[in-house]
Short mmCIF file of C-alpha atoms in Angstrom, two decimals:
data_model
loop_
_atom_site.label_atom_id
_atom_site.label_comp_id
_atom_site.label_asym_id
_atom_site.label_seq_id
_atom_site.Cartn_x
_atom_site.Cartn_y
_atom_site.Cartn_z
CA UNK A 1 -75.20 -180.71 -134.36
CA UNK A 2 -73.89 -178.24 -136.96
CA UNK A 3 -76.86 -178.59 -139.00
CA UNK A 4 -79.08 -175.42 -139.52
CA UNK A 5 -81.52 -174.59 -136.66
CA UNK A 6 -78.89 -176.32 -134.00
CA UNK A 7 -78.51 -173.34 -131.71
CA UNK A 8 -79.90 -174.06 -127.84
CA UNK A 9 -80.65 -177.31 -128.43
CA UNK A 10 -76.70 -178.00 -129.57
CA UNK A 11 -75.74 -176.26 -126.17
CA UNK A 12 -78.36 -178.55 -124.31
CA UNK A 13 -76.55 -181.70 -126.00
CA UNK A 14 -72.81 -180.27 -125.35
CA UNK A 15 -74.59 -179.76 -121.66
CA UNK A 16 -75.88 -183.24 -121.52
CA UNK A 17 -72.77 -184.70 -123.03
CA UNK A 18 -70.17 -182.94 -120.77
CA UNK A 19 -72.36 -184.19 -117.58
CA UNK A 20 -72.60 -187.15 -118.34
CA UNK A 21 -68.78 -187.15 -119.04
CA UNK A 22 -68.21 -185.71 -115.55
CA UNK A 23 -70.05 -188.45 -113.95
CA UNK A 24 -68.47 -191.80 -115.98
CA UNK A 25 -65.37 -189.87 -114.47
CA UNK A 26 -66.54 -190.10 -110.99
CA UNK A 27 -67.46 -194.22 -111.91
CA UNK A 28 -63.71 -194.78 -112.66
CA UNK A 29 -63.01 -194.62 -108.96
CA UNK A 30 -64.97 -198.13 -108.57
CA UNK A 31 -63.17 -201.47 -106.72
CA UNK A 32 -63.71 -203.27 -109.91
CA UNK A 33 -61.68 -202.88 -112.62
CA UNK A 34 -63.67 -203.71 -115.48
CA UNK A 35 -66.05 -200.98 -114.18
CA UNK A 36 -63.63 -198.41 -114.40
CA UNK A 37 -62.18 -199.46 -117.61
CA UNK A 38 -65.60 -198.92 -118.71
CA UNK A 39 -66.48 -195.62 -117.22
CA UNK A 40 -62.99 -194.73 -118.61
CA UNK A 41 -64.05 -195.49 -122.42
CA UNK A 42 -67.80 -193.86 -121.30
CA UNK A 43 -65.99 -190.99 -119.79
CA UNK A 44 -64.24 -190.39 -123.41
CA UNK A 45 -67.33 -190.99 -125.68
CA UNK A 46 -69.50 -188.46 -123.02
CA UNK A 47 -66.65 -185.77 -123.85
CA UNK A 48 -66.24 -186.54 -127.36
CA UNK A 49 -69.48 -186.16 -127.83
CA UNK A 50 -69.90 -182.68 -126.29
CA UNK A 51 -67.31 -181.75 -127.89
CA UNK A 52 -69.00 -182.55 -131.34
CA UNK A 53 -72.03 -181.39 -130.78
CA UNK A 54 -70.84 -177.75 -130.01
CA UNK A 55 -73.22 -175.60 -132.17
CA UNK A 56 -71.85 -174.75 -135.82
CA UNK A 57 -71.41 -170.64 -134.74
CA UNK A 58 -68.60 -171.77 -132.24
CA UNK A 59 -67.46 -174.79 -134.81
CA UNK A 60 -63.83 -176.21 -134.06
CA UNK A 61 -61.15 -175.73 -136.61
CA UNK A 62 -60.82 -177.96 -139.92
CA UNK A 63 -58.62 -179.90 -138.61
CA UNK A 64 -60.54 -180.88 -136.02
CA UNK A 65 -62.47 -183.23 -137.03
CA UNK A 66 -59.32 -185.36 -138.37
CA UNK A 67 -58.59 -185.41 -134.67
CA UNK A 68 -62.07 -186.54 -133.67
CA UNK A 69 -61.74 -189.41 -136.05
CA UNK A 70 -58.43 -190.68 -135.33
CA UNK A 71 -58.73 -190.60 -131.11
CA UNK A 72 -62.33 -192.29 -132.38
CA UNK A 73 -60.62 -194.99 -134.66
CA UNK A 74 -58.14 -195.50 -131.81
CA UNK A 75 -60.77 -196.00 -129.29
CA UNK A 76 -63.25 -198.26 -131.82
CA UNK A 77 -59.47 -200.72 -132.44
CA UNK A 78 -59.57 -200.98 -128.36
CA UNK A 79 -62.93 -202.07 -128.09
CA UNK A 80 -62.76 -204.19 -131.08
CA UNK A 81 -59.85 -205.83 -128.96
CA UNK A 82 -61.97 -205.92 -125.57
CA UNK A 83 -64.62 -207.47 -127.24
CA UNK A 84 -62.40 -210.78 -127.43
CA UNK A 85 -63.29 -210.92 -123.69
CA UNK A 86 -67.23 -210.29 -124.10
CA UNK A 87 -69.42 -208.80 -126.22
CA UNK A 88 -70.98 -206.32 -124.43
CA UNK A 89 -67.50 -204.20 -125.95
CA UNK A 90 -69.53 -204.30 -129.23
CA UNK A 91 -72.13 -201.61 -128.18
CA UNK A 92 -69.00 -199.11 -127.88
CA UNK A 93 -67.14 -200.15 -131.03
CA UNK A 94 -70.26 -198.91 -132.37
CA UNK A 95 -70.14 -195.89 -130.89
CA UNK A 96 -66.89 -195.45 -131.67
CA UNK A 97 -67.96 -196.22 -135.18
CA UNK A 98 -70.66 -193.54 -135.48
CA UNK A 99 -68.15 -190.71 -133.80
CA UNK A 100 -65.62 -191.71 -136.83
CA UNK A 101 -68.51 -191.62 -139.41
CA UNK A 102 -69.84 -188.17 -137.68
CA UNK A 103 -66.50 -186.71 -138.02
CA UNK A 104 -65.30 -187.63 -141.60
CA UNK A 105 -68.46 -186.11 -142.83
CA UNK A 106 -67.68 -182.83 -141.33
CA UNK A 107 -64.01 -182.68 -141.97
CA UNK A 108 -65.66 -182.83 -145.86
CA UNK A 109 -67.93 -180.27 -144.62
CA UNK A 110 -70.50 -182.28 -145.49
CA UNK A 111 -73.99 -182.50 -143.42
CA UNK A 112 -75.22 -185.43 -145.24
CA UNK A 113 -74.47 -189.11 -144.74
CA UNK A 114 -74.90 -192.07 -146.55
CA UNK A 115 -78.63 -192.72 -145.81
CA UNK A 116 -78.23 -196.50 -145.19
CA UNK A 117 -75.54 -196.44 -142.87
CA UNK A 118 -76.98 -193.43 -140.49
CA UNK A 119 -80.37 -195.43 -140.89
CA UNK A 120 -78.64 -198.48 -139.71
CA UNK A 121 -77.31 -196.57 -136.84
CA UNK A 122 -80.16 -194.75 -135.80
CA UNK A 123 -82.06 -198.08 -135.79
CA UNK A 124 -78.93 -199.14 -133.44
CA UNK A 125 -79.10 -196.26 -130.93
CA UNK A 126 -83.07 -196.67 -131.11
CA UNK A 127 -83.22 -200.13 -129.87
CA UNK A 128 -80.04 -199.31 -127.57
CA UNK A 129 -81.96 -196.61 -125.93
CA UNK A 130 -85.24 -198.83 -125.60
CA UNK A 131 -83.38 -201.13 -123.98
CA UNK A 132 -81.54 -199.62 -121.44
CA UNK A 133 -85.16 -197.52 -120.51
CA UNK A 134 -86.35 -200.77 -119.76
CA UNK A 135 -83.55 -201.83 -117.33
CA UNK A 136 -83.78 -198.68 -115.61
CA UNK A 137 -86.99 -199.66 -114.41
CA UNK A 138 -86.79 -200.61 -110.84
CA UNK A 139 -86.77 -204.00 -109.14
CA UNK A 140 -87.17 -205.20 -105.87
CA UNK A 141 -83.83 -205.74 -104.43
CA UNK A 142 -82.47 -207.88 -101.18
CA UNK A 143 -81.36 -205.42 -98.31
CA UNK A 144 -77.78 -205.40 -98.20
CA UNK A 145 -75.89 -207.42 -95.58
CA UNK A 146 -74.69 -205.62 -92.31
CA UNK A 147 -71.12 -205.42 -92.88
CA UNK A 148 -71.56 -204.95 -96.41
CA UNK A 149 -70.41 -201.22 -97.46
CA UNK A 150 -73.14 -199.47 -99.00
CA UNK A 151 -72.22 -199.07 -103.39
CA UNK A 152 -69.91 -196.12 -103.67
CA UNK A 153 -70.78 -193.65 -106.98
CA UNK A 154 -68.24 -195.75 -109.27
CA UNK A 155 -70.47 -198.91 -108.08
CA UNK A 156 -74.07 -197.68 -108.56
CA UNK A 157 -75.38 -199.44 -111.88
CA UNK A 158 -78.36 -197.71 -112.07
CA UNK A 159 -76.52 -194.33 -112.51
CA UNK A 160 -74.41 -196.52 -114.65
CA UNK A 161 -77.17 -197.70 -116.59
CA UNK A 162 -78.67 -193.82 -117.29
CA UNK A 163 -75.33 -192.75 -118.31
CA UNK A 164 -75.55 -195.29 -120.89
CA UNK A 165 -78.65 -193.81 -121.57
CA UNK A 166 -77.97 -190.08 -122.13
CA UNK A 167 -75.33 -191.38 -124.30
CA UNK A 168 -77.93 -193.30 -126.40
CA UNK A 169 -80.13 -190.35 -126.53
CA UNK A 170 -77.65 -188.24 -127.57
CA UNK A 171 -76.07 -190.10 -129.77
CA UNK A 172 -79.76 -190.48 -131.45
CA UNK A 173 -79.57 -186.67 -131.25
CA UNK A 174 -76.21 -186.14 -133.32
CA UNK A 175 -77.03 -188.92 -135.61
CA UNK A 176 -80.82 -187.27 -136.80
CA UNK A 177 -78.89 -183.65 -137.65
CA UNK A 178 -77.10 -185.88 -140.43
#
């Protein structure tokens, strides 16, 4: 977002970013681990990219970016190991694929990408976001049993689910300033 013309709508994206941060935060407190292991590595990507898409006026220093890319590259190695375990860990070594490639362009101050590659990802984050619209769309669901404890906020995979897709969205966001 440090392209020319980035001004409110780079603070609406650091806005949407950081909230959406906040919230994968609140999701690590889940009973299941593999939820909050996941909100944890949402929780990071939701910061990182606020962080990122801070408007060029109020740009970080040079070095910056070489820190973006390495807690990026650290974070694409773990979910290239998760994804042993199942492939939904793909979708955020992708992610953590596009934050690297984001960040070595501007640590060479450049602004423009290697067409093919940001194509390719914003063909990614396109179908990412269609998808994940779609399974927001409600279904009928069974009434939970009595003694069942109602979902706490860690548990809720519909809030889940649009976390995932403000994350898509802005992702689509960062990648189209390229």
């Amino acid at each position: 977002m440090h392209g020319p013309g980035a001004g409110s709508s780079g603070w609406l994206l650091v806005a949407l970013c950081a909230a959406t941060g906040a919230y994968c935060l609140l999701r690590m407190r889940s009973r299941v681990e593999e939820q909050r292991r996941t909100a944890g590595g949402e929780a990071l990507m939701g910061f990182g990219m606020a962080a990122m898409a801070v408007p060029a006026a109020v740009a970080p220093p040079s070095w910056a970016w070489a820190v973006y890319a390495a807690v990026f590259g650290a974070a694409g190695l773990r979910a290239l190991w998760a994804a042993r375990s199942g492939a939904h860990h793909l979708h955020h070594l992708v992610g953590a694929f596009a934050m690297v490639y984001m960040a070595v362009l501007m640590a060479g101050g450049s602004h423009a990408g290697i067409p093919v590659l940001t194509g390719v990802l914003l063909l990614y984050f396109t179908a990412y976001v269609l998808w994940t619209g779609t399974r927001l769309v409600p279904v009928a669901a069974a009434a939970p049993a009595g003694d069942v404890p109602a979902p706490g906020w860690g548990d809720r995979l519909e809030l889940a689910r649009a976390c995932r897709l403000s994350m898509g969205i802005g992702m689509l966001a960062m990648l189209l300033t390229l």
